[in-house]
Amino acid sequence: MIPSTQVHYFDDINIGDSIPSLTKGPLTSAHLMRWSAAFENWHKIHYDAPFAVEHDKLPALLVNGSLKQQFVVQLLKDWAGPEGWVWKASFQFRAMNLVNETLTAWATITGKTALQDYGLVTLELGIINTAGKESTPGRATITLPFRGGKAVPYPFVAPKL
Amino acid sequence: MALLTDAAKAYIGIESTLEWACDPVERGAVRRYAQAIMDEDPIYQADNDTNQRYGGAVAPPLFPSHLFRRAFGTTDPIQDYAADPHFDGAQKVRGGLPEIEPLKHLAVMNGGSEIEFYRYACYQERVKLRSRYADIVEKESSKGPIILVYTETDYLTANDELLMRVRHTRIRRPL
């Protein structure tokens, strides 16, 4: 999927709106092994099924929390677009996701605050599987430009609130 | 009996020294990483119109936090523990912080993160970090007592520009 180059303006954002969701999967053991190899982390519960099930008493291989957070950040980054910036993102890993699940990252706008040069947009977010079970609730703050205004400063400097 | 002892709590406030990632931001590593997270954004691929704002090709936002890998000449835990059937392969020591010895017998799980982003790491840039144990607390879960270990880590460029700040939670639970 190619990220959107669409610029979203603070002026056009409405509290309660959802941003376009991002779906990944089904996440096979090959996806999990590829991620473990890419960042060189060898925790066996993500690729060694006998170890995960027999030793650690898990129901199956687990989708890495570190991979799930990538999906959330990609969702936010793509929506912030080429003139915005993802300032903050937080997520808790409240439930396990197992190998072969398909996951969808989502976010909904919960607030907006206009600063002098750009706006702050707050969001609630999460990751659900195809059964609709939430595993990764969190929050984010994205900065967006005003219509007719300049791009959000880069590198980003935290505003004094 | 409490899971969290005073010996474990004594690690609160311990800071790491500055630790450098063993490699700079490399195009091949960025490609493998971007493909593994299934985000082949043009801003990662080469200098082009999409990344002029960032000064050229950059790494994915979370890349700096995964750049701290085993350097040449350091201990190889996979080989060292090859005969240990209980070795879980988890990377227990992070950010230059010491292992919390009193919790060594507990399983580790990723509890979540709070991240602030300031800029992307560029190709060929070197990255360093500084980390500390911010807090260690015990909580009751539906499956019994667990310990939450909070670390705070700053990821910086060689020029001390802040790339990102991460407050990370690790869950330690009895096997």
Coordinates of C-alpha atoms in Angstrom, one line a residue:
Chain A
M1 CA 0.0 0.0 0.0
I2 CA 1.3 3.4 -1.0
P3 CA 0.8 6.0 1.7
S4 CA -1.5 8.9 0.9
T5 CA 0.1 12.1 -0.1
Q6 CA -3.1 14.0 0.7
V7 CA -2.7 16.9 3.0
H8 CA -5.2 17.0 5.8
Y9 CA -5.9 20.4 7.3
F10 CA -6.7 21.1 10.9
D11 CA -9.6 23.3 9.8
D12 CA -11.4 20.3 8.1
I13 CA -11.1 17.8 11.0
N14 CA -14.2 17.0 13.0
I15 CA -14.3 15.4 16.5
G16 CA -15.8 12.0 16.2
D17 CA -14.5 11.3 12.7
S18 CA -12.6 8.1 12.1
I19 CA -9.5 8.1 10.0
P20 CA -9.0 5.4 7.3
S21 CA -8.1 2.1 9.0
L22 CA -5.1 -0.1 8.1
T23 CA -5.4 -3.9 7.8
K24 CA -2.5 -6.3 7.9
G25 CA -2.6 -10.1 7.6
P26 CA -3.3 -12.8 8.0
L27 CA 0.0 -12.7 9.9
T28 CA 1.7 -16.0 9.3
S29 CA 4.7 -17.4 11.0
A30 CA 6.7 -16.2 8.0
H31 CA 5.6 -12.6 8.8
L32 CA 6.6 -13.0 12.4
M33 CA 10.0 -14.6 11.5
R34 CA 10.7 -11.9 9.0
W35 CA 10.0 -9.2 11.6
S36 CA 12.2 -11.0 14.2
A37 CA 15.0 -11.2 11.7
A38 CA 14.6 -7.5 10.5
F39 CA 15.2 -6.2 14.0
E40 CA 17.3 -9.1 15.3
N41 CA 15.2 -10.1 18.3
W42 CA 15.0 -13.8 18.9
H43 CA 12.3 -14.2 21.5
K44 CA 11.1 -17.7 20.7
I45 CA 7.4 -17.1 21.5
H46 CA 7.2 -15.4 18.1
Y47 CA 8.6 -18.2 15.9
D48 CA 9.3 -21.4 17.8
A49 CA 5.8 -23.0 18.2
P50 CA 6.8 -25.9 20.5
F51 CA 8.6 -23.5 22.8
A52 CA 5.7 -21.1 22.9
V53 CA 3.1 -23.8 23.5
E54 CA 4.9 -26.4 25.6
H55 CA 7.4 -24.3 27.5
D56 CA 5.7 -20.9 27.9
K57 CA 2.1 -22.4 27.9
L58 CA 0.8 -20.0 25.3
P59 CA -2.0 -21.0 22.9
A60 CA 0.2 -20.5 19.8
L61 CA 2.9 -18.2 18.4
L62 CA 2.3 -14.6 19.4
V63 CA 2.2 -11.6 17.1
N64 CA 5.0 -9.3 18.3
G65 CA 3.8 -6.2 20.2
S66 CA 6.7 -4.4 18.4
L67 CA 5.1 -5.4 15.1
K68 CA 1.6 -4.2 16.2
Q69 CA 3.0 -0.8 17.2
Q70 CA 4.4 -0.4 13.7
F71 CA 0.9 -0.8 12.3
V72 CA -0.4 1.9 14.6
V73 CA 2.4 4.3 13.7
Q74 CA 2.0 3.6 10.0
L75 CA -1.7 4.4 10.3
L76 CA -1.0 7.7 12.0
K77 CA 1.9 8.7 9.8
D78 CA 0.0 8.1 6.6
W79 CA -2.9 10.1 7.8
A80 CA -0.7 13.0 9.1
G81 CA 0.5 13.2 5.5
P82 CA 3.4 15.2 4.0
E83 CA 2.8 18.4 6.0
G84 CA 1.7 17.1 9.4
W85 CA 3.6 15.2 12.0
V86 CA 2.8 12.4 14.5
W87 CA 4.0 13.9 17.8
K88 CA 2.8 11.3 20.3
A89 CA 1.6 7.8 20.2
S90 CA 0.9 5.4 23.1
F91 CA -0.4 1.9 23.2
Q92 CA -0.9 -0.9 25.7
F93 CA -0.7 -4.5 24.9
R94 CA -3.8 -5.7 26.7
A95 CA -4.5 -8.9 24.8
M96 CA -2.5 -11.4 22.8
N97 CA -2.8 -11.7 19.1
L98 CA -2.0 -15.1 17.7
V99 CA -0.3 -16.2 14.5
N100 CA -2.6 -16.2 11.4
E101 CA -4.8 -13.4 12.8
T102 CA -5.7 -10.5 10.6
L103 CA -5.4 -7.2 12.4
T104 CA -6.9 -3.8 11.7
A105 CA -5.5 -0.6 13.2
W106 CA -8.1 2.2 13.7
A107 CA -8.2 5.6 15.2
T108 CA -11.0 8.2 16.0
I109 CA -10.6 11.9 16.5
T110 CA -11.3 12.9 20.1
G111 CA -10.2 16.5 20.3
K112 CA -8.6 19.4 18.5
T113 CA -6.7 22.4 19.8
A114 CA -5.5 25.3 17.6
L115 CA -2.1 26.7 18.4
Q116 CA -0.6 29.8 16.8
D117 CA 1.1 28.1 13.7
Y118 CA -0.7 24.7 13.5
G119 CA -3.2 22.5 15.3
L120 CA -3.1 19.5 17.6
V121 CA -5.5 16.6 17.0
T122 CA -5.9 14.0 19.6
L123 CA -7.1 10.5 18.7
E124 CA -8.1 7.2 20.4
L125 CA -6.7 4.2 18.6
G126 CA -6.4 0.5 18.7
I127 CA -6.0 -2.8 16.9
I128 CA -8.8 -5.3 16.4
N129 CA -8.8 -8.8 15.0
T130 CA -11.5 -10.2 12.7
A131 CA -13.6 -11.1 15.7
G132 CA -13.6 -7.5 16.7
K133 CA -11.5 -8.0 19.8
E134 CA -9.4 -5.0 20.9
S135 CA -5.8 -5.8 21.8
T136 CA -3.9 -2.6 21.7
P137 CA -5.8 0.5 22.9
G138 CA -4.0 3.8 22.9
R139 CA -3.9 7.5 22.2
A140 CA -2.1 9.8 19.8
T141 CA -1.5 13.4 19.1
I142 CA -1.0 14.5 15.5
T143 CA -0.1 18.0 14.4
L144 CA -1.7 19.3 11.2
P145 CA -1.3 22.6 9.3
F146 CA -4.0 25.2 8.9
R147 CA -5.5 25.6 5.5
G148 CA -3.4 28.2 3.8
G149 CA -0.8 27.9 6.5
K150 CA 2.7 26.5 6.6
A151 CA 3.6 22.9 7.1
V152 CA 4.2 21.8 10.6
P153 CA 7.8 22.6 11.6
Y154 CA 10.3 19.8 10.9
P155 CA 12.2 18.7 13.0
F156 CA 9.3 19.0 15.3
V157 CA 9.6 21.1 18.5
A158 CA 7.2 20.3 21.3
P159 CA 4.9 23.2 21.9
K160 CA 4.6 24.8 25.3
L161 CA 1.0 24.0 26.4
Chain B
M1 CA 4.6 -13.1 49.6
A2 CA 5.2 -10.0 47.4
L3 CA 6.7 -10.6 44.0
L4 CA 8.4 -7.2 44.0
T5 CA 11.3 -7.0 46.6
D6 CA 13.3 -4.1 47.8
A7 CA 16.3 -5.5 45.9
A8 CA 14.3 -5.1 42.7
K9 CA 13.0 -1.6 43.6
A10 CA 16.6 -0.5 44.1
Y11 CA 17.0 -0.5 40.3
I12 CA 14.6 2.5 40.0
G13 CA 16.5 5.6 38.9
I14 CA 19.5 3.7 37.5
E15 CA 20.6 5.3 34.3
S16 CA 22.7 4.0 31.4
T17 CA 25.6 5.7 29.9
L18 CA 25.3 6.8 26.3
E19 CA 25.2 3.8 24.1
W20 CA 25.9 3.9 20.3
A21 CA 24.1 1.7 17.9
C22 CA 26.7 -0.6 16.3
D23 CA 25.8 0.4 12.8
P24 CA 24.7 3.6 11.1
V25 CA 21.3 3.8 9.4
E26 CA 21.9 1.5 6.4
R27 CA 19.7 1.4 3.3
G28 CA 19.7 -2.5 3.3
A29 CA 18.6 -2.6 6.9
V30 CA 15.9 0.0 6.2
R31 CA 14.6 -2.0 3.3
R32 CA 14.4 -5.2 5.3
Y33 CA 12.7 -3.4 8.1
A34 CA 10.2 -1.6 5.9
Q35 CA 9.3 -4.8 4.1
A36 CA 8.9 -6.6 7.4
I37 CA 6.5 -4.0 8.7
M38 CA 4.8 -3.9 5.3
D39 CA 5.2 -0.1 4.9
E40 CA 7.2 0.6 1.7
D41 CA 6.7 4.3 1.9
P42 CA 8.6 6.2 -0.8
I43 CA 10.2 8.4 1.9
Y44 CA 12.3 5.4 3.0
Q45 CA 13.5 4.3 -0.5
A46 CA 15.8 7.0 -1.9
D47 CA 16.1 10.8 -2.1
N48 CA 13.0 11.9 -3.9
D49 CA 10.2 14.5 -3.9
T50 CA 8.4 12.8 -1.0
N51 CA 11.2 13.2 1.4
Q52 CA 12.6 16.7 0.6
R53 CA 11.0 17.9 3.8
Y54 CA 13.1 15.5 5.7
G55 CA 16.4 16.2 3.9
G56 CA 16.3 13.0 1.9
A57 CA 15.7 9.3 2.5
V58 CA 14.8 8.4 6.0
A59 CA 14.2 5.3 8.2
P60 CA 10.7 4.4 9.5
P61 CA 9.6 6.3 12.6
L62 CA 10.4 3.5 15.1
F63 CA 13.6 2.4 13.4
P64 CA 16.0 4.1 15.9
S65 CA 14.5 2.1 18.7
H66 CA 15.4 -1.2 16.9
L67 CA 18.8 -0.2 15.8
F68 CA 20.6 -1.4 18.9
R69 CA 21.8 -4.9 18.0
R70 CA 24.6 -7.2 18.9
A71 CA 28.0 -5.7 17.9
F72 CA 30.9 -7.7 16.6
G73 CA 33.0 -9.2 19.4
T74 CA 30.2 -9.3 22.0
T75 CA 28.7 -12.3 23.7
D76 CA 26.4 -14.4 21.6
P77 CA 23.5 -15.5 23.8
I78 CA 22.0 -17.8 21.2
Q79 CA 25.2 -19.9 21.1
D80 CA 25.9 -19.5 24.9
Y81 CA 22.4 -20.9 25.8
A82 CA 22.1 -23.4 22.9
A83 CA 22.0 -26.3 25.4
D84 CA 19.6 -24.6 27.8
P85 CA 16.0 -25.7 27.0
H86 CA 14.6 -22.9 29.1
F87 CA 16.4 -20.1 27.2
D88 CA 13.6 -18.0 25.6
G89 CA 15.8 -15.9 23.3
A90 CA 14.3 -12.7 24.7
Q91 CA 16.5 -9.7 24.6
K92 CA 16.4 -8.9 28.4
V93 CA 19.0 -6.2 28.7
R94 CA 18.0 -3.0 26.8
G95 CA 19.3 0.5 26.5
G96 CA 22.5 -0.2 28.3
L97 CA 20.6 -0.8 31.5
P98 CA 21.6 -3.7 33.7
E99 CA 19.5 -6.8 34.0
I100 CA 17.2 -6.6 37.1
E101 CA 18.7 -9.6 38.8
P102 CA 15.8 -10.2 41.3
L103 CA 13.4 -10.5 38.3
K104 CA 15.6 -12.7 36.2
H105 CA 13.5 -15.8 36.9
L106 CA 10.3 -14.2 35.6
A107 CA 9.0 -14.3 32.0
V108 CA 9.0 -11.0 30.1
M109 CA 6.2 -9.6 27.9
N110 CA 5.8 -6.3 26.1
G111 CA 3.3 -4.1 28.0
G112 CA 3.2 -1.1 25.7
S113 CA 4.9 2.2 25.0
E114 CA 4.4 6.0 25.0
I115 CA 6.5 7.6 22.3
E116 CA 7.2 11.1 21.3
F117 CA 8.6 11.7 17.8
Y118 CA 10.7 14.7 16.8
R119 CA 12.4 13.7 13.5
Y120 CA 13.3 10.7 11.4
A121 CA 16.8 9.2 11.3
C122 CA 18.4 9.8 7.9
Y123 CA 20.6 7.3 5.9
Q124 CA 24.1 7.0 7.2
E125 CA 23.3 8.8 10.5
R126 CA 24.6 7.3 13.7
V127 CA 22.2 6.9 16.6
K128 CA 22.8 6.7 20.3
L129 CA 20.6 6.3 23.3
R130 CA 20.4 7.1 27.0
S131 CA 18.0 5.1 29.2
R132 CA 16.8 4.8 32.8
Y133 CA 14.6 2.6 34.9
A134 CA 11.8 5.1 35.6
D135 CA 9.6 2.9 37.9
I136 CA 9.0 -0.7 38.9
V137 CA 5.7 -1.6 40.5
E138 CA 3.7 -4.7 41.3
K139 CA 0.1 -5.1 40.2
E140 CA -2.6 -7.7 40.5
S141 CA -3.8 -9.1 37.2
S142 CA -6.5 -11.6 36.5
K143 CA -3.8 -14.3 36.4
G144 CA -2.1 -13.3 39.6
P145 CA 0.6 -10.8 40.5
I146 CA 2.7 -9.2 37.8
I147 CA 5.5 -6.6 37.9
L148 CA 5.6 -3.6 35.5
V149 CA 9.0 -2.3 34.7
Y150 CA 9.0 1.2 33.1
T151 CA 12.0 2.5 31.2
E152 CA 12.5 5.9 29.6
T153 CA 14.9 6.2 26.6
D154 CA 16.0 9.1 24.5
Y155 CA 17.3 8.3 21.0
L156 CA 19.7 11.0 19.8
T157 CA 21.8 11.8 16.7
A158 CA 25.6 12.2 16.9
N159 CA 24.8 16.0 17.2
D160 CA 22.5 15.3 20.2
E161 CA 19.3 16.1 18.2
L162 CA 16.4 14.2 19.8
L163 CA 14.9 11.7 17.4
M164 CA 12.4 10.2 19.7
R165 CA 11.6 9.6 23.4
V166 CA 10.1 6.3 24.5
R167 CA 8.6 5.3 27.8
H168 CA 8.3 1.5 27.6
T169 CA 6.5 -0.9 29.9
R170 CA 7.7 -4.5 30.3
I171 CA 5.5 -7.0 32.1
R172 CA 7.3 -9.6 34.2
R173 CA 5.2 -12.6 35.3
P174 CA 5.9 -16.0 36.9
L175 CA 6.2 -18.8 34.5

